[in-house]
XYZ file of C-alpha atoms in Angstrom:
244
model
C -80.728 -46.013 36.693
C -80.846 -45.695 40.484
C -80.595 -42.123 41.680
C -77.034 -41.262 42.694
C -75.463 -43.886 40.432
C -73.315 -42.986 37.477
C -73.312 -44.636 34.081
C -70.764 -47.147 35.397
C -73.159 -48.221 38.169
C -71.070 -46.670 40.989
C -72.995 -44.929 43.743
C -71.769 -41.386 44.314
C -72.241 -39.685 47.673
C -74.288 -36.502 47.690
C -71.097 -34.501 48.286
C -69.716 -35.965 45.010
C -72.674 -35.130 42.776
C -71.981 -32.877 39.826
C -74.737 -30.424 40.630
C -73.066 -29.741 43.982
C -69.823 -28.883 42.152
C -71.622 -26.766 39.578
C -73.272 -24.748 42.351
C -70.023 -24.280 44.273
C -68.267 -23.157 41.093
C -70.950 -20.525 40.462
C -70.535 -19.267 44.028
C -66.780 -19.017 43.522
C -67.394 -16.822 40.481
C -69.373 -14.467 42.705
C -66.512 -14.488 45.233
C -64.102 -13.535 42.447
C -66.202 -10.554 41.407
C -66.723 -9.495 45.017
C -63.039 -9.448 45.994
C -61.902 -7.874 42.716
C -64.501 -5.114 42.516
C -64.927 -4.285 46.182
C -62.023 -5.751 48.160
C -58.762 -4.556 46.683
C -58.807 -5.705 43.051
C -57.514 -9.153 43.882
C -58.674 -12.718 43.343
C -58.667 -14.716 46.596
C -59.881 -18.099 45.292
C -56.268 -19.171 44.571
C -52.788 -17.965 45.539
C -50.684 -17.817 42.352
C -51.129 -14.035 42.051
C -50.076 -13.468 45.667
C -46.917 -15.506 45.233
C -46.063 -13.570 42.077
C -46.739 -10.248 43.796
C -44.538 -11.300 46.700
C -41.746 -12.144 44.283
C -42.184 -8.745 42.572
C -41.963 -6.974 45.915
C -38.843 -8.922 46.877
C -37.251 -8.089 43.532
C -37.995 -4.400 44.042
C -36.612 -4.468 47.580
C -39.994 -3.717 49.138
C -39.507 -5.988 52.117
C -42.562 -4.845 54.082
C -44.829 -5.326 51.102
C -43.348 -8.752 50.459
C -43.967 -9.797 54.032
C -47.599 -8.711 53.769
C -48.301 -11.354 51.124
C -47.379 -14.010 53.662
C -50.669 -13.198 55.408
C -53.093 -14.275 52.622
C -50.800 -17.140 51.652
C -50.744 -18.335 55.264
C -54.553 -18.048 55.474
C -54.848 -20.278 52.421
C -52.317 -22.703 53.888
C -54.250 -22.771 57.148
C -57.436 -23.574 55.295
C -55.854 -26.636 53.678
C -54.336 -27.669 57.025
C -57.638 -27.459 58.887
C -59.651 -29.185 56.170
C -57.165 -32.029 56.097
C -57.296 -32.672 59.867
C -60.985 -32.236 60.663
C -62.922 -34.738 58.462
C -62.288 -37.824 60.616
C -62.951 -36.175 64.025
C -66.131 -34.599 62.664
C -67.655 -37.780 61.283
C -66.818 -39.711 64.487
C -68.294 -37.048 66.795
C -71.143 -35.578 64.746
C -73.921 -37.194 62.731
C -72.819 -35.222 59.645
C -69.797 -35.222 57.350
C -67.078 -32.597 57.291
C -68.271 -31.574 53.818
C -71.635 -30.610 55.265
C -70.115 -28.758 58.232
C -67.832 -26.862 55.869
C -70.783 -25.496 53.904
C -72.296 -24.256 57.188
C -68.961 -22.646 58.108
C -68.757 -20.932 54.727
C -72.290 -19.602 55.181
C -71.303 -18.172 58.551
C -68.272 -16.414 57.044
C -70.415 -15.016 54.224
C -73.070 -13.780 56.606
C -70.441 -11.904 58.656
C -68.666 -10.509 55.581
C -71.899 -8.951 54.396
C -71.997 -6.753 57.489
C -68.497 -5.399 56.967
C -68.754 -1.805 55.672
C -67.212 -0.969 52.292
C -64.873 1.437 54.076
C -63.323 -1.340 56.229
C -59.789 -2.612 55.442
C -60.023 -4.918 52.423
C -57.654 -7.372 54.049
C -60.400 -8.619 56.378
C -62.513 -9.909 53.486
C -59.510 -11.083 51.491
C -58.139 -13.268 54.255
C -61.585 -14.686 55.074
C -62.166 -15.666 51.427
C -58.616 -17.101 51.218
C -59.341 -19.332 54.191
C -62.734 -20.695 53.131
C -61.760 -21.075 49.471
C -58.790 -23.200 50.489
C -60.963 -25.451 52.638
C -63.495 -25.810 49.848
C -60.833 -26.617 47.236
C -59.277 -29.236 49.490
C -62.598 -30.805 50.509
C -64.550 -31.082 47.252
C -62.126 -32.902 44.985
C -63.986 -35.241 42.620
C -67.358 -34.841 40.949
C -68.655 -38.338 40.205
C -65.187 -39.717 39.715
C -63.738 -36.767 37.794
C -61.185 -34.554 39.586
C -62.486 -30.976 39.594
C -61.615 -27.713 41.304
C -64.499 -25.614 42.619
C -62.659 -22.359 43.287
C -60.772 -21.433 40.108
C -60.989 -21.992 36.371
C -57.416 -22.694 35.200
C -57.568 -26.468 35.381
C -60.934 -26.564 33.650
C -59.527 -24.579 30.716
C -56.625 -27.072 30.555
C -58.948 -30.057 30.722
C -61.158 -28.627 27.943
C -58.050 -28.391 25.737
C -57.178 -31.993 26.551
C -60.771 -33.088 25.915
C -60.866 -31.403 22.501
C -57.613 -33.127 21.556
C -59.112 -36.438 22.681
C -62.196 -35.705 20.575
C -60.003 -35.327 17.487
C -58.092 -38.527 18.220
C -61.378 -40.447 18.650
C -63.221 -38.728 15.841
C -63.806 -41.975 13.916
C -64.052 -44.136 17.016
C -67.301 -45.328 18.571
C -65.872 -44.633 22.009
C -67.276 -41.271 23.091
C -66.861 -41.826 26.841
C -64.539 -38.843 27.083
C -67.346 -36.423 26.182
C -68.975 -36.557 29.625
C -65.739 -35.371 31.250
C -65.222 -32.688 28.609
C -68.774 -31.436 29.063
C -68.364 -31.356 32.857
C -65.260 -29.143 32.645
C -66.954 -26.909 30.051
C -69.995 -26.478 32.307
C -67.738 -25.624 35.280
C -66.016 -22.929 33.230
C -69.281 -21.429 32.038
C -70.774 -21.418 35.533
C -67.691 -19.731 37.010
C -68.040 -17.018 34.393
C -71.813 -16.775 35.011
C -71.168 -16.431 38.763
C -68.663 -13.634 38.143
C -71.146 -11.870 35.883
C -73.936 -12.158 38.449
C -71.583 -11.071 41.212
C -70.674 -7.971 39.218
C -74.326 -7.023 38.814
C -75.062 -7.407 42.542
C -71.830 -5.665 43.627
C -72.828 -2.657 41.546
C -76.336 -2.691 42.980
C -75.803 -3.331 46.671
C -72.067 -3.100 47.326
C -70.531 -5.373 49.944
C -73.850 -6.992 50.806
C -73.710 -8.651 47.386
C -71.890 -11.561 48.962
C -75.120 -12.460 50.776
C -76.522 -13.593 47.415
C -74.375 -16.732 47.731
C -76.262 -17.728 50.864
C -79.166 -18.935 48.710
C -77.233 -21.569 46.711
C -75.219 -22.412 49.807
C -78.490 -23.116 51.649
C -79.646 -25.450 48.853
C -76.383 -27.395 49.107
C -76.530 -27.507 52.898
C -80.094 -28.829 52.834
C -79.182 -31.597 50.356
C -76.099 -32.622 52.332
C -77.914 -32.630 55.665
C -80.707 -34.761 54.206
C -78.148 -37.252 52.863
C -76.125 -37.362 56.088
C -79.133 -37.801 58.353
C -81.312 -40.017 56.168
C -80.374 -41.443 52.761
C -76.635 -41.906 53.446
C -76.758 -42.311 57.205
C -75.176 -45.770 57.061
C -72.407 -44.600 54.720
C -70.777 -42.074 57.038
C -67.512 -44.035 57.016
C -67.281 -43.980 53.249
C -64.753 -41.403 52.094
C -65.549 -39.213 49.091
C -63.398 -40.101 46.091
C -60.035 -38.336 45.976
C -59.527 -38.326 49.744
């Protein structure tokens, strides 16, 4: 089988390969541990908790507190807004895809966040993670044809449940095509948990600088994407990743 082609013979861009998604999911687990342990006991990879907390504040008549939650929610909204507008201008003006540029942007954010002292206001790190997590979630949408989120685990848990139900329905069938999708979601869930565990270890060892650990896997992804953009997939720059 030609490298980059799935079992169905379809060629997947480097930014759609499963290993890219697995690596990003592990990084997001580290982010989760970092923001929860060191930056205000919150999870910034998604916004459900902030919306709930804003509702609680409104219900308790704490208007100032309720307004505060508009800041992280707005940062997440801005991330989606920016990542929706930039892909076309980037690929028409630069020799690389938006996906590749985004990884470089995330690395820049991570590098800066590692210099922020533990005594600094936690909101700085929270809003930064909100912003880049939103862009990542909106940019990396499908891993080899399967919709997947790279910043939170909820949908993967749901998809595992669906996959197990499908397994029961097809127990006596020769069609086992659903297993690849089920395995992918299971791997994503395990890697998110592994990232959170690793993040916890490094946060306890080196504090806020623990976020720098993610620069290593980010650099691997960036190198692979740059190589694809500038060499192996140079003539495919106009091809949109699936899901866009």
